[in-house]
Tab-separated table of C-alpha atoms in Angstrom:
chain	number	residue	atom	x	y	z
A	11	UNK	CA	71.464	67.523	186.413
A	12	UNK	CA	68.385	68.922	184.975
A	13	UNK	CA	68.570	72.286	187.042
A	14	UNK	CA	68.257	74.542	184.232
A	15	UNK	CA	64.764	75.668	183.286
A	16	UNK	CA	62.887	74.622	180.646
A	17	UNK	CA	63.351	77.109	178.029
A	18	UNK	CA	67.236	76.915	178.246
A	19	UNK	CA	66.842	73.026	177.127
A	20	UNK	CA	66.413	71.727	173.603
A	21	UNK	CA	62.823	72.619	171.861
A	22	UNK	CA	62.012	69.444	170.485
A	23	UNK	CA	60.769	67.053	172.798
A	24	UNK	CA	61.413	63.834	170.710
A	25	UNK	CA	65.165	64.556	170.642
A	26	UNK	CA	66.983	63.559	174.316
A	27	UNK	CA	68.641	65.493	176.406
A	28	UNK	CA	71.955	64.874	176.501
A	29	UNK	CA	74.401	65.506	179.614
A	30	UNK	CA	78.245	65.007	180.227
A	31	UNK	CA	79.803	64.619	183.432
A	32	UNK	CA	83.540	64.805	183.171
A	33	UNK	CA	85.161	63.188	185.963
A	34	UNK	CA	82.702	63.466	188.336
A	35	UNK	CA	84.327	61.121	190.817
A	36	UNK	CA	80.323	61.216	192.496
A	37	UNK	CA	77.246	59.105	190.434
A	38	UNK	CA	74.876	60.374	192.982
A	39	UNK	CA	74.081	63.364	190.839
A	40	UNK	CA	72.872	60.736	188.013
A	41	UNK	CA	71.231	59.143	190.492
A	42	UNK	CA	68.777	62.308	191.581
A	43	UNK	CA	68.325	62.792	188.451
A	44	UNK	CA	67.086	59.822	187.868
A	45	UNK	CA	64.599	59.676	190.502
A	46	UNK	CA	63.592	63.370	189.616
A	47	UNK	CA	62.676	62.503	186.106
A	48	UNK	CA	58.975	62.380	186.190
A	49	UNK	CA	58.981	65.937	187.389
A	50	UNK	CA	59.914	67.230	183.819
A	51	UNK	CA	56.997	65.689	181.816
A	52	UNK	CA	58.374	67.878	179.207
A	53	UNK	CA	61.354	65.638	178.569
A	54	UNK	CA	60.732	62.107	177.853
A	55	UNK	CA	64.462	60.943	177.695
A	56	UNK	CA	67.480	62.088	179.309
A	57	UNK	CA	70.864	60.569	178.151
A	58	UNK	CA	74.041	61.133	180.751
A	59	UNK	CA	77.507	60.439	179.501
A	60	UNK	CA	80.499	59.718	182.248
A	61	UNK	CA	83.768	60.254	181.719
A	62	UNK	CA	86.245	59.297	184.192
A	63	UNK	CA	90.358	58.704	183.670
A	64	UNK	CA	90.543	55.544	185.290
A	65	UNK	CA	88.803	52.198	185.302
A	66	UNK	CA	88.597	52.298	189.044
A	67	UNK	CA	86.168	55.019	188.837
A	68	UNK	CA	83.921	53.730	186.307
A	69	UNK	CA	83.831	50.154	188.165
A	70	UNK	CA	82.389	52.134	191.217
A	71	UNK	CA	80.291	53.922	189.331
A	72	UNK	CA	78.425	50.832	188.163
A	73	UNK	CA	78.944	49.424	191.312
A	74	UNK	CA	77.023	52.272	192.995
A	75	UNK	CA	74.411	52.356	190.661
A	76	UNK	CA	73.448	48.639	190.413
A	77	UNK	CA	73.052	49.309	194.162
A	78	UNK	CA	70.813	51.831	194.044
A	79	UNK	CA	68.865	49.819	191.277
A	80	UNK	CA	68.495	46.398	193.225
A	81	UNK	CA	65.290	45.923	193.361
A	82	UNK	CA	65.433	43.008	195.605
A	83	UNK	CA	66.766	45.133	198.319
A	84	UNK	CA	63.929	46.673	200.454
A	85	UNK	CA	64.500	50.615	201.046
A	86	UNK	CA	66.333	50.613	204.235
A	87	UNK	CA	68.464	47.654	203.638
A	88	UNK	CA	69.743	49.182	200.253
A	89	UNK	CA	69.981	52.787	201.831
A	90	UNK	CA	72.298	51.016	204.265
A	91	UNK	CA	74.259	49.075	201.881
A	92	UNK	CA	74.758	51.696	199.656
A	93	UNK	CA	76.023	54.409	202.258
A	94	UNK	CA	78.524	51.873	203.625
A	95	UNK	CA	80.180	50.959	200.311
A	96	UNK	CA	80.113	54.911	199.377
A	97	UNK	CA	81.467	56.010	202.659
A	98	UNK	CA	82.940	53.468	204.968
A	99	UNK	CA	86.449	52.169	204.177
A	100	UNK	CA	85.674	49.306	206.388
A	101	UNK	CA	82.085	47.191	205.637
A	102	UNK	CA	80.224	44.565	207.334
A	103	UNK	CA	80.727	40.576	206.368
A	104	UNK	CA	77.630	40.666	204.964
A	105	UNK	CA	77.850	43.811	202.675
A	106	UNK	CA	81.026	42.361	201.644
A	107	UNK	CA	79.558	39.144	200.490
A	108	UNK	CA	76.999	41.401	198.655
A	109	UNK	CA	79.401	43.204	197.053
A	110	UNK	CA	81.111	40.022	195.918
A	111	UNK	CA	77.483	39.116	194.431
A	112	UNK	CA	77.501	42.559	192.926
A	113	UNK	CA	80.972	42.253	191.068
A	114	UNK	CA	79.611	38.859	189.721
A	115	UNK	CA	76.684	40.554	188.289
A	116	UNK	CA	78.389	43.195	186.722
A	117	UNK	CA	81.506	41.065	185.009
A	118	UNK	CA	78.559	39.263	183.282
A	119	UNK	CA	76.631	42.584	182.469
A	120	UNK	CA	80.405	43.753	180.765
A	121	UNK	CA	80.878	40.673	178.948
A	122	UNK	CA	77.098	40.598	177.857
A	123	UNK	CA	76.548	37.166	179.549
A	124	UNK	CA	72.824	38.070	180.527
A	125	UNK	CA	71.773	35.292	182.833
A	126	UNK	CA	69.769	37.125	185.215
A	127	UNK	CA	67.143	39.988	185.886
A	128	UNK	CA	69.773	42.215	187.315
A	129	UNK	CA	72.051	42.094	184.338
A	130	UNK	CA	68.919	42.732	181.985
A	131	UNK	CA	68.336	45.919	184.210
A	132	UNK	CA	71.420	47.146	183.823
A	133	UNK	CA	71.700	46.706	179.950
A	134	UNK	CA	68.549	48.471	179.890
A	135	UNK	CA	69.670	51.750	181.512
A	136	UNK	CA	73.462	51.850	180.788
A	137	UNK	CA	75.241	51.429	177.810
A	138	UNK	CA	78.563	50.505	177.645
A	139	UNK	CA	78.717	50.225	173.794
A	140	UNK	CA	81.489	53.465	173.449
A	141	UNK	CA	83.899	51.788	175.150
A	142	UNK	CA	86.768	49.722	173.350
A	143	UNK	CA	87.531	45.936	174.272
A	144	UNK	CA	90.920	47.213	176.063
A	145	UNK	CA	88.719	49.864	178.476
A	146	UNK	CA	86.316	47.006	179.166
A	147	UNK	CA	88.675	44.421	180.389
A	148	UNK	CA	90.338	47.077	182.403
A	149	UNK	CA	87.163	47.470	183.993
A	150	UNK	CA	86.571	43.643	184.542
A	151	UNK	CA	89.718	43.511	186.037
A	152	UNK	CA	89.413	46.059	188.399
A	153	UNK	CA	85.771	44.511	189.532
A	154	UNK	CA	87.672	40.808	189.937
A	155	UNK	CA	90.322	42.488	192.196
A	156	UNK	CA	87.618	43.407	194.423
A	157	UNK	CA	86.783	39.530	195.145
A	158	UNK	CA	87.022	38.601	199.142
A	159	UNK	CA	89.741	36.294	198.198
A	160	UNK	CA	92.147	38.960	196.706
A	161	UNK	CA	94.376	40.555	199.952
A	162	UNK	CA	93.399	44.018	200.790
A	163	UNK	CA	95.143	45.451	203.639
A	164	UNK	CA	92.504	48.709	203.716
A	165	UNK	CA	93.212	49.794	207.617
A	166	UNK	CA	96.856	49.787	206.847
A	167	UNK	CA	96.814	51.528	203.307
A	168	UNK	CA	95.193	54.308	204.869
A	169	UNK	CA	97.441	54.787	208.610
A	170	UNK	CA	100.157	55.219	205.398
A	171	UNK	CA	98.210	57.819	203.545
A	172	UNK	CA	97.437	59.946	207.187
A	173	UNK	CA	101.445	59.215	207.930
A	174	UNK	CA	102.587	60.500	204.370
A	175	UNK	CA	99.614	63.355	204.580
A	176	UNK	CA	100.372	64.911	207.524
A	177	UNK	CA	104.213	63.979	208.042
A	178	UNK	CA	105.695	65.150	211.276
A	179	UNK	CA	101.952	66.357	212.975
A	180	UNK	CA	100.616	62.844	212.230
A	181	UNK	CA	100.633	62.574	216.274
A	182	UNK	CA	99.073	65.525	216.842
A	183	UNK	CA	96.166	64.639	213.751
A	184	UNK	CA	93.173	64.747	216.135
A	185	UNK	CA	93.669	68.108	217.115
A	186	UNK	CA	94.263	69.217	213.171
A	187	UNK	CA	91.172	67.317	213.160
A	188	UNK	CA	89.723	69.325	215.258
A	189	UNK	CA	90.677	72.516	213.895
A	190	UNK	CA	89.852	71.917	210.815
A	191	UNK	CA	86.167	70.983	212.018
A	192	UNK	CA	86.000	74.525	213.848
A	193	UNK	CA	87.619	76.615	211.120
A	194	UNK	CA	86.085	75.275	207.986
A	195	UNK	CA	83.540	72.769	207.814
A	196	UNK	CA	81.024	74.199	211.231
A	197	UNK	CA	80.904	77.354	209.201
A	198	UNK	CA	80.028	75.881	206.006
A	199	UNK	CA	77.984	73.170	206.858
A	200	UNK	CA	77.098	72.676	210.607
A	201	UNK	CA	75.282	69.609	210.174
A	202	UNK	CA	78.521	67.619	209.540
A	203	UNK	CA	78.066	66.355	213.276
A	204	UNK	CA	81.853	67.079	214.937
A	205	UNK	CA	82.242	63.440	216.266
A	206	UNK	CA	80.660	61.812	212.942
A	207	UNK	CA	83.491	63.731	211.207
A	208	UNK	CA	86.185	63.282	213.765
A	209	UNK	CA	85.370	59.975	213.595
A	210	UNK	CA	85.545	59.415	209.794
A	211	UNK	CA	88.905	61.755	209.823
A	212	UNK	CA	90.511	59.331	212.151
A	213	UNK	CA	88.832	55.336	211.105
A	214	UNK	CA	87.454	56.182	208.196
A	215	UNK	CA	83.988	54.951	208.949
A	216	UNK	CA	81.436	57.659	208.040
A	217	UNK	CA	78.196	55.687	208.118
A	218	UNK	CA	77.738	53.177	211.257
A	219	UNK	CA	74.612	50.929	211.337
A	220	UNK	CA	73.583	50.749	214.537
A	221	UNK	CA	76.417	48.904	216.485
A	222	UNK	CA	77.295	46.430	213.966
A	223	UNK	CA	81.473	45.568	213.388
A	224	UNK	CA	83.255	46.479	210.457
A	225	UNK	CA	85.996	43.691	210.205
A	226	UNK	CA	86.159	43.555	206.140
A	227	UNK	CA	88.020	46.405	204.187
A	228	UNK	CA	86.155	47.886	201.593
A	229	UNK	CA	87.718	46.796	197.916
A	230	UNK	CA	86.449	49.186	195.974
A	231	UNK	CA	87.837	52.261	197.443
A	232	UNK	CA	91.422	50.365	196.383
A	233	UNK	CA	93.040	51.848	193.225
A	234	UNK	CA	96.000	52.558	191.667
A	235	UNK	CA	98.303	55.459	191.754
A	236	UNK	CA	101.846	56.200	189.994
A	237	UNK	CA	104.211	56.455	192.071
A	238	UNK	CA	108.067	56.062	192.161
A	239	UNK	CA	110.172	53.079	193.992
A	240	UNK	CA	114.029	52.966	193.989
A	241	UNK	CA	113.792	55.768	191.223
A	242	UNK	CA	111.740	54.069	189.116
A	243	UNK	CA	107.818	55.033	187.875
A	244	UNK	CA	105.753	52.398	189.106
A	245	UNK	CA	101.917	51.933	190.296
A	246	UNK	CA	100.949	51.138	193.351
A	247	UNK	CA	97.750	49.922	194.399
A	248	UNK	CA	96.645	51.218	197.720
A	249	UNK	CA	93.856	53.395	199.404
A	250	UNK	CA	94.271	57.073	197.263
A	251	UNK	CA	90.440	58.155	198.393
A	252	UNK	CA	89.412	61.469	200.154
A	253	UNK	CA	91.480	61.815	204.043
A	254	UNK	CA	90.076	65.268	204.395
A	255	UNK	CA	86.415	66.423	202.768
A	256	UNK	CA	84.205	63.569	204.168
A	257	UNK	CA	81.819	61.709	202.036
A	258	UNK	CA	79.149	63.728	203.464
A	259	UNK	CA	78.823	66.762	201.201
A	260	UNK	CA	77.016	64.883	198.111
A	261	UNK	CA	73.922	63.343	200.592
A	262	UNK	CA	74.503	64.972	203.614
A	263	UNK	CA	74.017	68.398	203.276
A	264	UNK	CA	71.158	69.748	201.633
A	265	UNK	CA	67.539	68.082	201.204
A	266	UNK	CA	64.279	69.438	200.335
A	267	UNK	CA	62.578	68.852	203.748
A	268	UNK	CA	63.610	71.771	205.971
A	269	UNK	CA	62.840	70.350	209.174
A	270	UNK	CA	66.147	67.769	208.827
A	271	UNK	CA	68.364	70.957	209.647
A	272	UNK	CA	66.599	72.489	212.450
A	273	UNK	CA	68.506	74.062	215.385
A	274	UNK	CA	67.480	73.800	218.646
A	275	UNK	CA	69.462	75.181	221.484
A	276	UNK	CA	72.265	75.977	219.182
A	277	UNK	CA	72.672	72.583	217.864
A	278	UNK	CA	70.829	70.545	215.201
A	279	UNK	CA	67.819	68.558	216.053
A	280	UNK	CA	69.391	65.950	212.973
A	281	UNK	CA	72.799	64.827	211.779
A	282	UNK	CA	74.269	64.826	208.025
A	283	UNK	CA	73.789	60.980	208.538
A	284	UNK	CA	69.917	61.230	209.005
A	285	UNK	CA	70.218	63.950	205.747
A	286	UNK	CA	71.982	61.118	203.953
A	287	UNK	CA	69.622	58.922	204.863
A	288	UNK	CA	66.583	60.932	204.053
A	289	UNK	CA	67.960	61.845	200.624
A	290	UNK	CA	68.483	58.078	199.860
A	291	UNK	CA	64.755	57.079	201.013
A	292	UNK	CA	63.755	59.944	198.725
A	293	UNK	CA	65.510	59.055	195.663
A	294	UNK	CA	64.530	54.932	196.483
A	295	UNK	CA	60.876	56.550	196.437
A	296	UNK	CA	60.325	58.451	193.764
A	297	UNK	CA	62.039	56.119	191.327
A	298	UNK	CA	59.947	53.213	192.677
A	299	UNK	CA	56.386	55.617	193.035
A	300	UNK	CA	57.032	58.430	190.690
A	301	UNK	CA	56.051	60.513	193.998
A	302	UNK	CA	57.817	62.951	195.963
A	303	UNK	CA	58.485	61.452	199.448
A	304	UNK	CA	57.288	63.513	202.017
A	305	UNK	CA	58.968	62.660	205.612
A	306	UNK	CA	55.955	61.748	208.211
A	307	UNK	CA	55.057	64.535	210.985
A	308	UNK	CA	56.129	61.493	213.319
A	309	UNK	CA	59.623	61.297	212.008
A	310	UNK	CA	59.989	65.411	212.096
A	311	UNK	CA	59.145	65.779	215.892
A	312	UNK	CA	61.546	62.651	216.724
A	313	UNK	CA	64.299	64.779	217.713
A	314	UNK	CA	67.158	62.523	218.523
A	315	UNK	CA	66.127	59.624	216.842
A	316	UNK	CA	67.232	57.667	214.018
A	317	UNK	CA	65.680	58.691	210.506
A	318	UNK	CA	63.860	55.286	210.091
A	319	UNK	CA	62.029	55.570	214.012
A	320	UNK	CA	59.312	57.929	212.439
A	321	UNK	CA	58.614	55.824	209.358
A	322	UNK	CA	56.018	54.061	211.224
A	323	UNK	CA	53.629	52.109	208.878
A	324	UNK	CA	56.204	52.337	205.904
A	325	UNK	CA	57.569	49.059	204.812
A	326	UNK	CA	61.306	48.693	205.654
A	327	UNK	CA	63.794	46.168	206.647
A	328	UNK	CA	62.597	44.063	209.691
A	329	UNK	CA	65.727	44.414	212.280
A	330	UNK	CA	68.234	41.957	212.801
A	331	UNK	CA	68.075	39.954	215.898
A	332	UNK	CA	71.518	40.427	216.863
A	333	UNK	CA	71.360	44.141	216.470
A	334	UNK	CA	68.946	46.541	218.760
A	335	UNK	CA	67.511	49.259	216.859
A	336	UNK	CA	66.866	51.216	220.275
A	337	UNK	CA	71.163	51.268	220.404
A	338	UNK	CA	71.201	53.355	217.492
A	339	UNK	CA	74.272	55.596	217.749
A	340	UNK	CA	72.603	58.530	215.779
A	341	UNK	CA	70.023	58.782	218.747
A	342	UNK	CA	73.123	59.582	220.937
A	343	UNK	CA	75.005	62.020	218.973
A	344	UNK	CA	71.489	64.184	218.000
A	345	UNK	CA	71.149	65.000	221.594
A	346	UNK	CA	74.916	66.186	221.655
A	347	UNK	CA	76.078	69.718	220.475
A	348	UNK	CA	78.531	69.176	217.639
A	349	UNK	CA	80.702	72.196	219.413
A	350	UNK	CA	80.917	73.869	222.876
A	351	UNK	CA	77.742	76.360	223.646
A	352	UNK	CA	79.827	78.330	226.202
């Protein structure tokens, strides 16, 4: 958001740089702006205003921002939690429990019941005083609906959405997925691996955490949309998020480290998930230290490995005993062509 050169911004260094994001639908640009503020020493304060037309959008922004700012998580755990909530329709049990705990924190933040450090950190960075009481209540209602006690059949909702989108072509949807990738996505962003893209289009899982299982619905993707039932207008709860583009575009198609996009033998040595993990880790690193993250040489040369395998002595989350870090799906995909080479 601060890509303009200094001469195009306000001259008075004492006045804040005001940025308005209208219906962004994605909070990652704000996160990247926060992490890179140290690169512009002439700008002491930046104020970003976000406007959405639905309470679900604002509630999801608050949740993702609170995960990003959670200092109780290690960098790897924070990255994995964020990407899982950000792009998966189904999530792990521990992630669902974590989201519910963050929901309680955000409810206390909205109601100005500051009982912990997490609420105070949010209050220092996020100002909701411009929201009316009715709007706050609407956001709080959305947050409460993300509780594990609320029945949410995300898999059925997504299947229904796919059937409505493809209509008579539903039984041939995999052929359509393949067509979209080869005719559109491959030429624009070939770093998006074909197998990752096809799996997301079919199952809604964009980011896999090793060989974990995903039994819980990602309730943060549930929202209301206006429709008709028996001739009457009605707001219906369901899955109305993206089913075509994929969540890889914001974080998985560009990065400051060019080695992530190297091509050997007509195939990328890294995948879009590697790029997403790198960007998240780089933002967390720069936000906490003020220095740009430089990927170790070991990671650059560890082709076919996950992003985390080359971090070496950097402090990352210890692996769970039941999850074998050697069985990383990305280890397999990075050596597989995204499309036929013949």
